[in-house]
């Protein structure tokens, strides 16, 4: 008899995503920015590892007006999840996929007049398009001095309707970040002036990612497109707004495959990179750096087994991880292990993970590989 492959991952390693937390975060953002400001929830990188389809549904349920994605495949996931709200595409694909963009009712972004002309030709009918401008990231987008020409190419085209203009600030923490931010704000004003003097009607202007939303409420403009804050990752820096945010990633769990007590180690400990001694009890888990864990954890990294913390042992392997179970000798195969989240009375928070995994919250979430099973049944809070 032919066996069908399993539809769901059979590995005892999984993520628990809390769409209710995401929805809650969108609601808090809505309260902060008010009804007049459009919210595009930024769902880059498969919704920062949490799953573009289910998170898009939560975003709209929480009051977002639209979704923004950096990968057209994520837009396909959003539509497959039955979400009909506006989807803006950050620069992600070439005009050769214009028919799919049209069928899925997505709004692409252009940075140059040539790009605008190519999309207009490829659409062959009237479609909306965003113009991006660059205030300092120096990636996509027309520089302020080039914006007038880009807008002219769009408004002069019989096939294009200008949906609006937007930019993305390059923000990072640290004292030097403030001066750089101000420099970019000056470039934003320069671009706004260029747009005005082009004579084009600009229906929508957007510039704020999470850091700007939290630090510069005066720059909410017509819309905002934060990502990380909606997943419960607070940006660094002095914050003007305080939002009660919850983590969208509720838990990262696995189960013990093998437990054994070490009976021999090299006499010269320098011969082995593994920090075990005779008598150390180790537990082996089916999860590794190929799933998004770091190659090495920092001192103090721990997991929870039977409601108790146990040390994580370095180095991490491609698909395996070892725990020091010496302090919980009764733990054995099949026991659930929590790498992130709550188990019993103990919780490993995202903040603890940032410190001991050596990853900031954004890198951690976005680094979670798509092959991991994601469970969305976490009780909505
Ligand atoms: C164009 C654009 N807007 C918004 C965001 C959201 O950024 P953040 O997650 O810092 O809010 C990104 C993220 O890379 C982006 O590229």
Coordinates of C-alpha atoms and ligand atoms in Angstrom, one line a residue:
X1 CA 0.0 0.0 0.0
X2 CA 1.4 3.4 -0.9
X3 CA 1.9 5.6 2.1
X4 CA 1.1 9.3 1.8
X5 CA 3.7 11.7 3.4
X6 CA 2.5 13.2 6.7
X7 CA 0.9 16.6 6.2
X8 CA 2.3 17.9 9.5
X9 CA 5.9 17.6 10.7
X10 CA 6.3 14.5 12.8
X11 CA 9.3 15.9 14.6
X12 CA 8.8 16.5 18.3
X13 CA 10.0 20.1 18.0
X14 CA 7.6 23.0 17.5
X15 CA 6.8 26.6 17.9
X16 CA 3.7 27.9 19.7
X17 CA 2.5 31.2 18.1
X18 CA -0.1 33.4 19.9
X19 CA -2.2 35.2 17.2
X20 CA -4.2 36.8 20.1
X21 CA -1.0 38.5 21.4
X22 CA -0.4 39.9 17.9
X23 CA -4.0 41.1 17.7
X24 CA -3.6 42.7 21.1
X25 CA -0.4 44.5 20.0
X26 CA -2.2 45.9 16.9
X27 CA -5.0 47.1 19.1
X28 CA -2.5 48.9 21.4
X29 CA -0.9 50.5 18.3
X30 CA -4.3 51.6 17.1
X31 CA -5.0 53.3 20.4
X32 CA -1.6 55.0 20.3
X33 CA -1.8 56.4 16.7
X34 CA -5.6 57.0 16.5
X35 CA -8.1 56.3 13.8
X36 CA -6.7 58.8 11.3
X37 CA -3.4 57.0 10.8
X38 CA -3.3 54.0 8.4
X39 CA -1.6 50.9 9.9
X40 CA 0.2 48.6 7.5
X41 CA 1.4 45.7 9.6
X42 CA 4.9 44.8 8.3
X43 CA 5.0 41.0 7.9
X44 CA 8.5 40.6 6.5
X45 CA 10.2 37.2 6.5
X46 CA 7.1 35.1 6.8
X47 CA 5.7 37.5 9.5
X48 CA 9.0 37.5 11.4
X49 CA 8.9 33.7 11.5
X50 CA 5.4 33.5 13.0
X51 CA 3.6 32.6 9.7
X52 CA 2.3 35.2 7.3
X53 CA -1.2 33.8 6.8
X54 CA -2.4 33.4 10.4
X55 CA -0.6 36.6 11.5
X56 CA -2.3 38.5 8.6
X57 CA -5.7 37.4 9.9
X58 CA -4.8 38.5 13.4
X59 CA -3.5 41.9 12.1
X60 CA -6.8 42.6 10.4
X61 CA -8.8 41.4 13.4
X62 CA -6.8 43.8 15.6
X63 CA -7.6 46.8 13.4
X64 CA -4.7 47.0 10.9
X65 CA -5.8 48.5 7.5
X66 CA -3.3 46.5 5.4
X67 CA -0.3 44.3 5.3
X68 CA 3.2 45.0 4.0
X69 CA 5.6 42.2 2.9
X70 CA 9.1 42.0 1.6
X71 CA 8.7 38.8 -0.2
X72 CA 6.0 38.2 -2.7
X73 CA 5.6 34.5 -1.6
X74 CA 4.5 35.9 1.8
X75 CA 1.8 37.9 0.0
X76 CA 0.6 34.6 -1.6
X77 CA 0.4 33.1 1.9
X78 CA -1.7 36.1 3.1
X79 CA -4.2 35.7 0.2
X80 CA -4.3 31.9 0.7
X81 CA -5.3 32.6 4.3
X82 CA -8.4 34.4 2.9
X83 CA -7.2 37.9 3.8
X84 CA -8.6 40.4 1.2
X85 CA -7.2 43.6 2.9
X86 CA -4.7 45.8 0.9
X87 CA -1.2 44.2 0.6
X88 CA 1.7 46.4 -0.3
X89 CA 4.8 44.8 -1.7
X90 CA 8.1 46.3 -0.6
X91 CA 10.7 46.0 -3.4
X92 CA 10.6 42.2 -4.0
X93 CA 9.9 41.1 -7.5
X94 CA 10.3 42.0 -11.2
X95 CA 7.5 43.2 -13.5
X96 CA 7.6 39.8 -15.2
X97 CA 5.2 38.6 -12.5
X98 CA 2.8 41.5 -13.1
X99 CA -0.1 39.1 -14.0
X100 CA 0.2 37.4 -10.6
X101 CA 0.5 40.7 -8.8
X102 CA -2.7 41.8 -10.5
X103 CA -4.6 38.6 -9.9
X104 CA -3.7 38.7 -6.2
X105 CA -4.5 42.4 -6.0
X106 CA -1.1 43.4 -4.6
X107 CA 0.4 46.9 -4.8
X108 CA 4.1 46.9 -5.8
X109 CA 6.7 49.6 -5.1
X110 CA 9.0 51.4 -7.6
X111 CA 12.1 53.4 -7.0
X112 CA 13.0 54.6 -10.5
X113 CA 11.1 56.0 -13.5
X114 CA 12.4 53.0 -15.6
X115 CA 10.9 50.6 -13.1
X116 CA 7.6 52.5 -13.2
X117 CA 7.5 52.3 -17.0
X118 CA 8.3 48.5 -16.9
X119 CA 5.5 47.8 -14.5
X120 CA 3.0 50.0 -16.5
X121 CA 3.9 48.1 -19.7
X122 CA 3.7 44.7 -17.9
X123 CA 0.3 45.4 -16.3
X124 CA -1.3 46.5 -19.6
X125 CA -4.1 48.0 -17.5
X126 CA -4.5 50.6 -14.8
X127 CA -3.1 49.4 -11.4
X128 CA -2.0 51.2 -8.2
X129 CA 1.7 51.5 -7.3
X130 CA 3.7 52.9 -4.4
X131 CA 6.8 55.2 -4.9
X132 CA 9.5 54.6 -2.4
X133 CA 12.1 57.3 -1.5
X134 CA 15.4 56.9 0.3
X135 CA 16.2 59.0 3.4
X136 CA 19.5 57.3 4.3
X137 CA 19.2 53.5 4.3
X138 CA 20.7 53.6 0.8
X139 CA 18.9 50.5 -0.4
X140 CA 15.6 50.9 -2.5
X141 CA 13.9 54.2 -3.1
X142 CA 14.5 57.4 -5.1
X143 CA 16.7 59.9 -3.3
X144 CA 14.9 63.1 -2.6
X145 CA 16.5 64.9 -5.6
X146 CA 15.2 62.1 -7.9
X147 CA 11.7 61.8 -6.4
X148 CA 10.1 64.4 -8.7
X149 CA 11.1 62.5 -11.8
X150 CA 9.8 59.2 -10.3
X151 CA 6.4 60.8 -9.5
X152 CA 6.2 62.3 -13.0
X153 CA 6.7 58.9 -14.6
X154 CA 3.9 57.5 -12.5
X155 CA 1.3 60.3 -12.9
X156 CA 2.1 60.5 -16.7
X157 CA 1.4 56.8 -17.2
X158 CA -2.1 55.8 -18.3
X159 CA -1.6 52.5 -16.6
X160 CA -0.5 53.7 -13.1
X161 CA -2.3 55.3 -10.2
X162 CA -0.1 56.6 -7.4
X163 CA -1.1 54.8 -4.1
X164 CA 1.3 57.0 -2.1
X165 CA 4.9 57.5 -1.2
X166 CA 6.9 55.9 1.7
X167 CA 10.3 55.5 3.1
X168 CA 12.1 53.3 5.6
X169 CA 14.4 54.8 8.2
X170 CA 17.6 53.1 9.1
X171 CA 17.3 52.9 12.9
X172 CA 19.5 51.3 15.5
X173 CA 20.1 51.9 19.1
X174 CA 23.2 53.6 20.5
X175 CA 24.1 57.2 21.1
X176 CA 25.3 57.8 17.5
X177 CA 21.9 56.7 16.3
X178 CA 20.1 60.0 17.3
X179 CA 22.2 62.2 15.0
X180 CA 21.7 59.8 12.1
X181 CA 17.9 59.8 12.8
X182 CA 17.8 63.6 12.7
X183 CA 19.7 63.6 9.4
X184 CA 17.2 61.2 7.9
X185 CA 14.3 63.3 9.2
X186 CA 15.8 66.3 7.3
X187 CA 15.9 64.1 4.2
X188 CA 12.3 63.2 4.7
X189 CA 11.3 66.9 4.8
X190 CA 13.4 67.4 1.6
X191 CA 11.6 64.6 -0.1
X192 CA 8.2 65.9 1.0
X193 CA 9.1 69.3 -0.4
X194 CA 10.2 67.7 -3.7
X195 CA 6.9 65.7 -3.9
X196 CA 4.9 68.9 -3.3
X197 CA 6.8 70.9 -5.9
X198 CA 6.4 68.1 -8.5
X199 CA 2.7 69.0 -8.6
X200 CA 1.6 65.3 -8.3
X201 CA -1.3 64.7 -6.0
X202 CA 0.2 62.6 -3.1
X203 CA -2.6 60.6 -1.4
X204 CA -0.5 59.0 1.3
X205 CA 2.9 59.5 3.0
X206 CA 4.5 56.9 5.3
X207 CA 7.8 56.7 7.1
X208 CA 7.6 55.1 10.5
X209 CA 8.9 51.6 11.4
X210 CA 8.8 50.4 15.0
X211 CA 11.6 52.6 16.3
X212 CA 10.0 55.8 14.8
X213 CA 6.5 54.8 16.1
X214 CA 7.9 54.5 19.6
X215 CA 10.3 57.5 19.4
X216 CA 8.8 60.0 17.1
X217 CA 4.9 60.2 17.3
X218 CA 5.2 63.5 15.4
X219 CA 6.2 61.5 12.3
X220 CA 3.1 59.2 12.1
X221 CA 2.1 61.0 8.9
X222 CA -0.7 59.3 6.9
X223 CA 0.4 55.8 7.8
X224 CA 2.9 53.7 9.7
X225 CA 4.4 50.2 8.9
X226 CA 6.0 48.8 12.0
X227 CA 7.0 45.2 12.2
X228 CA 8.9 44.0 15.3
X229 CA 6.9 45.9 17.9
X230 CA 3.7 44.0 16.7
X231 CA 5.5 40.8 17.6
X232 CA 6.3 42.1 21.1
X233 CA 9.9 43.1 20.4
X234 CA 10.4 46.6 21.7
X235 CA 12.9 48.7 19.8
X236 CA 16.0 50.1 21.5
X237 CA 16.4 53.8 22.3
X238 CA 14.5 56.5 24.3
X239 CA 10.8 55.8 23.9
X240 CA 8.2 58.5 23.7
X241 CA 5.4 56.0 23.6
X242 CA 4.8 53.1 26.0
X243 CA 2.8 50.2 24.6
X244 CA 1.8 47.2 26.6
X245 CA 3.1 44.6 24.2
X246 CA 2.9 40.8 24.3
X247 CA 5.1 38.2 22.6
X248 CA 3.6 36.7 19.5
X249 CA 6.0 33.7 19.9
X250 CA 4.6 32.1 23.0
X251 CA 6.9 29.1 23.1
X252 CA 9.7 27.1 21.4
X253 CA 9.6 23.5 22.6
X254 CA 11.1 20.1 21.9
X255 CA 11.3 16.7 23.6
X256 CA 14.1 14.6 24.9
X257 CA 15.1 11.8 22.5
X258 CA 17.9 10.2 24.4
X259 CA 19.2 10.5 28.0
X260 CA 22.5 9.0 29.1
X261 CA 25.2 9.2 31.7
X262 CA 28.7 9.9 30.5
X263 CA 31.0 7.1 31.4
X264 CA 34.3 8.3 29.9
X265 CA 35.9 11.5 28.7
X266 CA 39.4 12.2 27.3
X267 CA 41.9 12.5 30.1
X268 CA 43.2 15.7 28.6
X269 CA 39.9 17.8 28.6
X270 CA 41.4 20.0 25.8
X271 CA 40.9 17.1 23.4
X272 CA 37.1 17.5 23.5
X273 CA 35.1 20.7 22.9
X274 CA 32.2 19.1 24.9
X275 CA 32.2 20.2 28.6
X276 CA 31.1 16.9 30.1
X277 CA 32.6 14.9 33.0
X278 CA 32.2 11.3 34.0
X279 CA 28.8 11.1 35.7
X280 CA 27.2 14.0 33.7
X281 CA 23.8 13.1 32.6
X282 CA 23.0 14.5 29.2
X283 CA 19.7 14.8 27.3
X284 CA 19.7 15.0 23.5
X285 CA 17.0 17.0 21.8
X286 CA 16.0 16.9 18.1
X287 CA 16.6 20.6 17.4
X288 CA 19.7 22.5 16.3
X289 CA 21.2 25.5 14.6
X290 CA 19.6 24.3 11.3
X291 CA 16.3 25.3 13.0
X292 CA 17.4 28.8 14.0
X293 CA 19.3 28.2 17.2
X294 CA 22.7 29.9 17.6
X295 CA 25.8 27.8 16.9
X296 CA 26.9 28.5 20.5
X297 CA 24.9 29.7 23.5
X298 CA 26.3 32.1 26.0
X299 CA 27.0 31.3 29.7
X300 CA 23.8 30.9 31.6
X301 CA 21.7 29.6 28.7
X302 CA 19.0 27.3 30.1
X303 CA 16.0 25.2 29.2
X304 CA 13.1 23.9 31.3
X305 CA 12.5 20.2 32.0
X306 CA 9.9 18.9 34.4
X307 CA 9.4 22.6 35.4
X308 CA 13.0 23.0 36.4
X309 CA 15.9 24.9 34.7
X310 CA 18.8 22.9 33.3
X311 CA 21.9 24.2 31.5
X312 CA 22.2 24.0 27.7
X313 CA 25.5 22.6 26.6
X314 CA 27.6 23.9 23.8
X315 CA 28.3 23.5 21.0
X316 CA 25.0 23.2 19.2
X317 CA 24.7 20.7 16.3
X318 CA 22.9 21.0 13.0
X319 CA 19.9 19.1 14.2
X320 CA 20.7 18.2 17.8
X321 CA 21.1 20.0 21.1
X322 CA 22.3 18.7 24.5
X323 CA 21.2 19.6 27.9
X324 CA 22.9 18.9 31.3
X325 CA 20.2 16.8 33.1
X326 CA 22.5 16.0 36.0
X327 CA 20.3 18.1 38.3
X328 CA 17.1 16.4 37.1
X329 CA 18.1 12.7 36.9
X330 CA 14.5 11.5 36.6
X331 CA 14.1 13.3 33.2
X332 CA 14.1 11.0 30.3
X333 CA 13.0 10.3 26.7
X334 CA 9.7 11.9 25.7
X335 CA 9.8 14.6 28.4
X336 CA 8.9 18.1 27.1
X337 CA 11.6 20.7 27.0
X338 CA 10.9 24.4 26.9
X339 CA 13.6 26.6 25.2
X340 CA 11.4 29.7 25.2
X341 CA 8.1 30.2 27.1
X342 CA 6.5 28.9 30.2
X343 CA 6.7 25.5 31.8
X344 CA 5.1 25.0 35.2
X345 CA 6.0 28.0 37.4
X346 CA 9.1 29.0 35.3
X347 CA 9.3 31.1 32.2
X348 CA 12.2 31.7 29.8
X349 CA 11.4 35.2 28.4
X350 CA 12.4 36.7 25.1
X351 CA 14.6 39.1 27.0
X352 CA 16.4 36.2 28.7
X353 CA 16.8 34.5 25.4
X354 CA 18.2 37.7 23.8
X355 CA 20.9 37.8 26.5
X356 CA 21.8 34.1 26.6
X357 CA 21.4 33.2 22.9
X358 CA 23.3 36.2 21.9
X359 CA 20.6 37.3 19.4
X360 CA 18.4 40.3 19.3
X361 CA 14.7 39.6 19.3
X362 CA 14.3 40.4 15.6
X363 CA 17.1 38.1 14.5
X364 CA 15.8 35.4 16.8
X365 CA 12.3 35.5 15.4
X366 CA 13.2 36.0 11.7
X367 CA 15.8 33.2 12.1
X368 CA 13.2 30.6 13.0
X369 CA 13.2 28.3 10.0
X370 CA 10.0 27.8 8.1
X371 CA 10.2 24.0 8.2
X372 CA 9.4 24.0 12.0
X373 CA 5.9 23.1 12.9
X374 CA 3.9 26.1 14.1
X375 CA 1.0 25.6 16.4
X376 CA -1.6 28.4 16.7
X377 CA -3.8 26.8 19.3
X378 CA -2.2 28.8 22.1
X379 CA -5.0 30.2 24.3
X380 CA -5.8 33.7 23.1
X381 CA -5.0 36.2 25.7
Ligands
LIG1 C1 10.3 49.1 4.3 C2 10.1 48.6 5.7 N1 9.2 49.1 6.5 C3 9.0 48.7 7.8 C4 9.8 47.7 8.3 C5 9.6 47.3 9.7 O1 10.7 47.5 10.5 P1 10.6 47.2 12.1 O2 10.5 45.8 12.2 O3 11.9 47.8 12.6 O4 9.4 47.9 12.6 C6 10.9 47.1 7.5 C7 11.7 46.1 8.1 O5 12.8 45.8 7.6 C8 11.0 47.6 6.2 O6 12.0 47.1 5.4

